[in-house]
mmCIF file of C-alpha atoms in Angstrom:
data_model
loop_
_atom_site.group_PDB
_atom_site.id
_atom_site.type_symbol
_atom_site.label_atom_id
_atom_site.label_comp_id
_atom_site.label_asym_id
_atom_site.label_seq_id
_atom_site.Cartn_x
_atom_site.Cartn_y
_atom_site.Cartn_z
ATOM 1 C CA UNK A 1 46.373 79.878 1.958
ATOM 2 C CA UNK A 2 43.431 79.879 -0.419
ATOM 3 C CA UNK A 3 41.912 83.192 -2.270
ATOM 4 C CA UNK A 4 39.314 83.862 0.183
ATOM 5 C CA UNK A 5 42.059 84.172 3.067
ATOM 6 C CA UNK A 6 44.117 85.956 1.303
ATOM 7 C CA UNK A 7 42.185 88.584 0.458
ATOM 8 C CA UNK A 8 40.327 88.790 3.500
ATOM 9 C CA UNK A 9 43.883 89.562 5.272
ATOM 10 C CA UNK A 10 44.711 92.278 2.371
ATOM 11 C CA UNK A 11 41.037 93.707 2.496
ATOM 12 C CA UNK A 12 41.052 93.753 6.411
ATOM 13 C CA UNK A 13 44.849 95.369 6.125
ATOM 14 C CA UNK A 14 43.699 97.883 4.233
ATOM 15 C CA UNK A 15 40.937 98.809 5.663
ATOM 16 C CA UNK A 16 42.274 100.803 8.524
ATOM 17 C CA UNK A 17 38.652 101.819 10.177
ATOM 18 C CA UNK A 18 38.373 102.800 14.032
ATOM 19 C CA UNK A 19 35.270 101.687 15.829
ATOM 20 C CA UNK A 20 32.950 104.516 15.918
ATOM 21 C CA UNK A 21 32.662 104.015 19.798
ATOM 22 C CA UNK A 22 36.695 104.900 19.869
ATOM 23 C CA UNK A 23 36.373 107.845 17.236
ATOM 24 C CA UNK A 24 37.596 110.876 18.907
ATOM 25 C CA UNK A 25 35.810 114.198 18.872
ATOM 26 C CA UNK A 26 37.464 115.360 15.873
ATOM 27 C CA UNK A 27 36.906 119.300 14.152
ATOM 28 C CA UNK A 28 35.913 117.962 11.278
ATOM 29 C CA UNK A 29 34.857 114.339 8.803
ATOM 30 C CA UNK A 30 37.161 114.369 5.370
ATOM 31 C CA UNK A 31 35.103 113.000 3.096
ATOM 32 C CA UNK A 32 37.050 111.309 -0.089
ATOM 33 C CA UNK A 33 34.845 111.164 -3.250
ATOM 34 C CA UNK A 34 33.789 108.372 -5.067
ATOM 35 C CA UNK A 35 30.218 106.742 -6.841
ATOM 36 C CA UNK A 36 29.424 104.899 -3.550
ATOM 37 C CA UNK A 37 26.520 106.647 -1.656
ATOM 38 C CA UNK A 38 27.579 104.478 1.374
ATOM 39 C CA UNK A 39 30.593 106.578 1.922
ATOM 40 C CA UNK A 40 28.620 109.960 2.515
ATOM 41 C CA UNK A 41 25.814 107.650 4.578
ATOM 42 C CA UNK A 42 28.730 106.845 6.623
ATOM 43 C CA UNK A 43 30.148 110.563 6.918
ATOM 44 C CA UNK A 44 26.105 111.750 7.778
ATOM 45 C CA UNK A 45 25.886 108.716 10.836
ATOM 46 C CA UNK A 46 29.249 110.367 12.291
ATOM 47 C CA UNK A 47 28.004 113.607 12.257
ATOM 48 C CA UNK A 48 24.586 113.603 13.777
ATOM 49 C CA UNK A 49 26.686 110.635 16.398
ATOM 50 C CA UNK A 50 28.267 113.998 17.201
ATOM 51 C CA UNK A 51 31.423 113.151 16.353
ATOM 52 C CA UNK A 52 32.944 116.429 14.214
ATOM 53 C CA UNK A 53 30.310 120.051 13.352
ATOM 54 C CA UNK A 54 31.854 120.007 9.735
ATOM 55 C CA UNK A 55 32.092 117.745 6.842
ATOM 56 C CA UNK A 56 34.470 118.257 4.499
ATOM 57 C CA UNK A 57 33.299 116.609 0.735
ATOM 58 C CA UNK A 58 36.505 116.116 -1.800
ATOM 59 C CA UNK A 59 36.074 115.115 -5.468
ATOM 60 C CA UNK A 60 35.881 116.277 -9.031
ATOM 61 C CA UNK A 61 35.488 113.667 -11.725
ATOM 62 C CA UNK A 62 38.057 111.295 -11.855
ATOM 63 C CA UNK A 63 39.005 108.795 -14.542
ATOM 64 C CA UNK A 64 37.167 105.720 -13.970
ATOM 65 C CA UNK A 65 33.975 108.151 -11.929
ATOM 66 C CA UNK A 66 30.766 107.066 -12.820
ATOM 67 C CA UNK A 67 27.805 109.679 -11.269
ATOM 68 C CA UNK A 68 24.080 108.571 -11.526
ATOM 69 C CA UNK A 69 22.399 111.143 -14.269
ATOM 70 C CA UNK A 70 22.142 114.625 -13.073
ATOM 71 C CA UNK A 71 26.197 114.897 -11.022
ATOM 72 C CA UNK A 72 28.717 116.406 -12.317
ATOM 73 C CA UNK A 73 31.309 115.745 -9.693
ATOM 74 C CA UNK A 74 31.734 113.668 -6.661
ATOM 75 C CA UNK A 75 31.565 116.071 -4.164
ATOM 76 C CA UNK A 76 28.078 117.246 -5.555
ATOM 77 C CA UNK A 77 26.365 113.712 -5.385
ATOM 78 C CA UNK A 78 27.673 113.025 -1.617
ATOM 79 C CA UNK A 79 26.636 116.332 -1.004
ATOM 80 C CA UNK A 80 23.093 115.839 -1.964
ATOM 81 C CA UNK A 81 23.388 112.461 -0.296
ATOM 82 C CA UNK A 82 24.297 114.467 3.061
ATOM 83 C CA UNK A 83 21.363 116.495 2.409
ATOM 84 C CA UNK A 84 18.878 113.910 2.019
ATOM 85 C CA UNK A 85 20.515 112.383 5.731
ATOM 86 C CA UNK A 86 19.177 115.865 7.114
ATOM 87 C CA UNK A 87 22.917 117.192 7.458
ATOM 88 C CA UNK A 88 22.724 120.937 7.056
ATOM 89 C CA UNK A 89 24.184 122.726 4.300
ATOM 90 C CA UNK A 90 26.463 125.187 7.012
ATOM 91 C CA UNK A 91 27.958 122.035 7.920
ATOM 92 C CA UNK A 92 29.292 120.736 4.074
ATOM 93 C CA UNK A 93 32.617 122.395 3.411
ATOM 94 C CA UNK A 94 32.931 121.398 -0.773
ATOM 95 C CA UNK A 95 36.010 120.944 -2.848
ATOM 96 C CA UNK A 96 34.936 119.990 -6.676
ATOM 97 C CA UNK A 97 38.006 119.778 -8.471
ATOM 98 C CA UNK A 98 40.393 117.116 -7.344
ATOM 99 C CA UNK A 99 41.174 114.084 -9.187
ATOM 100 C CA UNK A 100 43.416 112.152 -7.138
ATOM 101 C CA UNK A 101 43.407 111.163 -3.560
ATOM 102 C CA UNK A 102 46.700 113.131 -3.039
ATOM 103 C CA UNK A 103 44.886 116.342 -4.523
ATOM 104 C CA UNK A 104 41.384 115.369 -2.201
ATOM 105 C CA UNK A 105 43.638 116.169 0.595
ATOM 106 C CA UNK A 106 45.674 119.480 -0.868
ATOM 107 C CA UNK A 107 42.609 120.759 -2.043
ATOM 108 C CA UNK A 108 40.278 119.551 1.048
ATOM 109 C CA UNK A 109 42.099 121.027 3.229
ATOM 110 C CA UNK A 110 42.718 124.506 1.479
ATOM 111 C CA UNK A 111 39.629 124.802 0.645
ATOM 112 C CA UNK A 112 38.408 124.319 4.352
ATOM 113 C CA UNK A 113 41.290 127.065 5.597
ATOM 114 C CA UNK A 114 39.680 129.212 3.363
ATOM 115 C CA UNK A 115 36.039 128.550 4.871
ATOM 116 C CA UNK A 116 37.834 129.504 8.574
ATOM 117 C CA UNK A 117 38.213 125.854 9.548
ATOM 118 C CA UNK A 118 42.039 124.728 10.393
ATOM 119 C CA UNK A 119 41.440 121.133 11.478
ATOM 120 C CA UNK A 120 43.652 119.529 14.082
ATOM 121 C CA UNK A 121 42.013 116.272 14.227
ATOM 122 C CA UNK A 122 40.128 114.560 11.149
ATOM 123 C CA UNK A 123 37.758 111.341 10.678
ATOM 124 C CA UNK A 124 39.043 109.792 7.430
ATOM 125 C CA UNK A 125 36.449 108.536 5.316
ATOM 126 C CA UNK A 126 36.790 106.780 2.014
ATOM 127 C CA UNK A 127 36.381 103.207 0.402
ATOM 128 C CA UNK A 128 37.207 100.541 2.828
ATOM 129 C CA UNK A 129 40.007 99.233 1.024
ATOM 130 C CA UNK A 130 41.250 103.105 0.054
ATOM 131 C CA UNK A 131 41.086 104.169 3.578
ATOM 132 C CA UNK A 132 44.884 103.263 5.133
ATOM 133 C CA UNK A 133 46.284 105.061 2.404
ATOM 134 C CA UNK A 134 43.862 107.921 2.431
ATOM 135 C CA UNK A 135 45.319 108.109 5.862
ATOM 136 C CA UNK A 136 48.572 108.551 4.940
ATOM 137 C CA UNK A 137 47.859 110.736 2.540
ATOM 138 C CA UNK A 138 46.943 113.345 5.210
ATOM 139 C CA UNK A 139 49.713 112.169 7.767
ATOM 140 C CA UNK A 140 52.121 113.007 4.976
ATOM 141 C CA UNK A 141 50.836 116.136 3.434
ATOM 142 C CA UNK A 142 49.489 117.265 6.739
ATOM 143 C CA UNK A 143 51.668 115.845 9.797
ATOM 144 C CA UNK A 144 50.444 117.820 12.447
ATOM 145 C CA UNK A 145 46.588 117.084 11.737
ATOM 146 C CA UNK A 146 46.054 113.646 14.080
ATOM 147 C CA UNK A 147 43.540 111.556 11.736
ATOM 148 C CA UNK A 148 41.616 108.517 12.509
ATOM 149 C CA UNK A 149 39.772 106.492 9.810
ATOM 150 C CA UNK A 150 36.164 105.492 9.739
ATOM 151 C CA UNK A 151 34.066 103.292 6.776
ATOM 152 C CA UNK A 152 31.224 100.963 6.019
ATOM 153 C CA UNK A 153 31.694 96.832 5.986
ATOM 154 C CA UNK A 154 31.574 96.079 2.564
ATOM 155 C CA UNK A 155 30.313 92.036 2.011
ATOM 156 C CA UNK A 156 33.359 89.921 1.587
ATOM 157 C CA UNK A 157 32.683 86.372 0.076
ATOM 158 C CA UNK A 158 32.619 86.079 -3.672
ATOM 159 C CA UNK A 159 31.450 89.893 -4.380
ATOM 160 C CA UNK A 160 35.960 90.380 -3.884
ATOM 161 C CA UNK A 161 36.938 86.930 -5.665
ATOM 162 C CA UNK A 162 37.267 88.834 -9.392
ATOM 163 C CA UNK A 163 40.494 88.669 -11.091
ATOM 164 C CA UNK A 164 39.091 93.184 -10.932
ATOM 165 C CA UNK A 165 38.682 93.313 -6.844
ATOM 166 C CA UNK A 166 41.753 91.319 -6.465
ATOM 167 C CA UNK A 167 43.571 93.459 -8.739
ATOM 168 C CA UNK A 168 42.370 96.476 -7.088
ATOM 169 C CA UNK A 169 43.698 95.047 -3.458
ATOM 170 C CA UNK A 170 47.095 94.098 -5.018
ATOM 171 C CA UNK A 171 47.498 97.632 -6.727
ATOM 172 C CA UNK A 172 46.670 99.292 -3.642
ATOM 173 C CA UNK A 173 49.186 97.420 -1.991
ATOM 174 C CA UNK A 174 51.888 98.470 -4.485
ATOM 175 C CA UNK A 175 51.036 102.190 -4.150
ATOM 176 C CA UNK A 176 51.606 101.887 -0.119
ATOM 177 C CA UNK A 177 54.967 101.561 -1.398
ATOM 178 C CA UNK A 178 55.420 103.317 -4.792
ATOM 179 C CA UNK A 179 53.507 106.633 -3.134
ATOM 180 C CA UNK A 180 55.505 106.597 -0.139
ATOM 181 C CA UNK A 181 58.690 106.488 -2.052
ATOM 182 C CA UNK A 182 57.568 109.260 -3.977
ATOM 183 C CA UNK A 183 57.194 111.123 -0.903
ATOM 184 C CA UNK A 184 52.997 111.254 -1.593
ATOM 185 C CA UNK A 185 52.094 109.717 1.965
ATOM 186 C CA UNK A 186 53.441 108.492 4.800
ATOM 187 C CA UNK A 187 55.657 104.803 5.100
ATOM 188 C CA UNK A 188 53.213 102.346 5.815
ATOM 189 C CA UNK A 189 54.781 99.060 7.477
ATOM 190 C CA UNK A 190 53.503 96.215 5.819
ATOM 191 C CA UNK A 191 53.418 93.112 7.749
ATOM 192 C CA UNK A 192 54.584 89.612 6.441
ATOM 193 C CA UNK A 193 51.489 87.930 6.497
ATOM 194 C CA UNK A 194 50.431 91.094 4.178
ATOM 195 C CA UNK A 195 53.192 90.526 1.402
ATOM 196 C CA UNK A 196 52.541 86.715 1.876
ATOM 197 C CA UNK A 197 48.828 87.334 1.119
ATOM 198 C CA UNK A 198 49.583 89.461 -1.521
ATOM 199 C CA UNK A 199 52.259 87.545 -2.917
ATOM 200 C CA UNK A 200 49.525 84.757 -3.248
ATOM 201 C CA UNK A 201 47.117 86.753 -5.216
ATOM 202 C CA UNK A 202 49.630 87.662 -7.845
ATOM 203 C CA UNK A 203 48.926 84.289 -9.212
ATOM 204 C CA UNK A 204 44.978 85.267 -9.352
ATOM 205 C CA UNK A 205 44.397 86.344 -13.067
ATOM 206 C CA UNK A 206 46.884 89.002 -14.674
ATOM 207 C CA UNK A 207 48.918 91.511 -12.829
#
């Protein structure tokens, strides 16, 4: 197994994205913040498909957030982002002050109650290789809210073979497990090829 492959199997693992033709009709697109303008492109291209009337935008500053000049959190940048993508301002429910992607979905989802929106089905939308465990984020916090995930392609090749991206993959790996033991989302089964992959990378720069 060489880097490339192994990655590509924990990148494709963890990026737990429904086709948009298969996305159900859902009440509402969970946005999860982060620096990457693609994400709220992505939530903007679901809604005018039709697929949810709301948007929910989570995301305060977090420790490693980096805003271009003039945003102070996350949610405020995607939410100018949806504006510019003509998405209506009635349609942006915003929630500004969590830090964590356990606390995007406490907060996200209060925060929408609060606007008169109790969701029953979500579109999950987040960094591809954030989204499965967003997902079980809400699935744990939230069991009876059915949630699908949805995200952008990012270019694999040698933009993920960084002793960084790698580490990233591996460490989301080990919070699958480490969160769900805490109780913080929902048991993820992790297939063998997965831990061999992953296993392999370990030997990619420092752990």
């Amino acid at each position: 197994m060489t880097n490339l492959q192994a990655t590509r199997i924990l990148y494709d693992f963890l990026t737990q994205s429904t086709p948009i033709d298969r996305l159900p009709q859902s009440d509402a697109i969970f946005v999860f913040g982060h620096n990457d303008y693609r994400v709220a492109d992505q939530a903007a291209k679901l809604y005018h498909l039709g697929k949810a009337p709301k948007i929910i935008v989570t995301g305060g500053v977090g420790p490693r957030t980096k805003l271009p000049v003039g945003y102070e959190t996350e949610a405020q940048y995607y939410a100018a982002t949806l504006a510019i993508k003509s998405v209506p301002q009635n349609a942006v429910i915003l929630e500004d002050q969590s830090t964590n992607t356990l606390q995007n979905v406490q907060f996200g989802i209060s925060v929408a109650k609060l606007a008169g929106l109790k969701p029953c089905c979500l579109i999950a939308i987040a960094m591809p290789p954030l989204l499965r465990r967003s997902i079980a984020t809400i699935r744990q916090q939230y069991p009876k809210i059915k949630v699908v995930g949805s995200t952008f392609n990012l270019v694999m090749g040698d933009y993920l073979l960084t002793e960084r991206k790698i580490a990233r993959l591996r460490g989301e790996v080990e919070r699958l497990i480490r969160y769900a033991e805490q109780g913080d989302i929902a048991p993820t089964v992790i297939p063998d090829e997965v831990l061999e992959a992953y296993k392999h990378l370990k030997c990619f720069g420092a752990s």
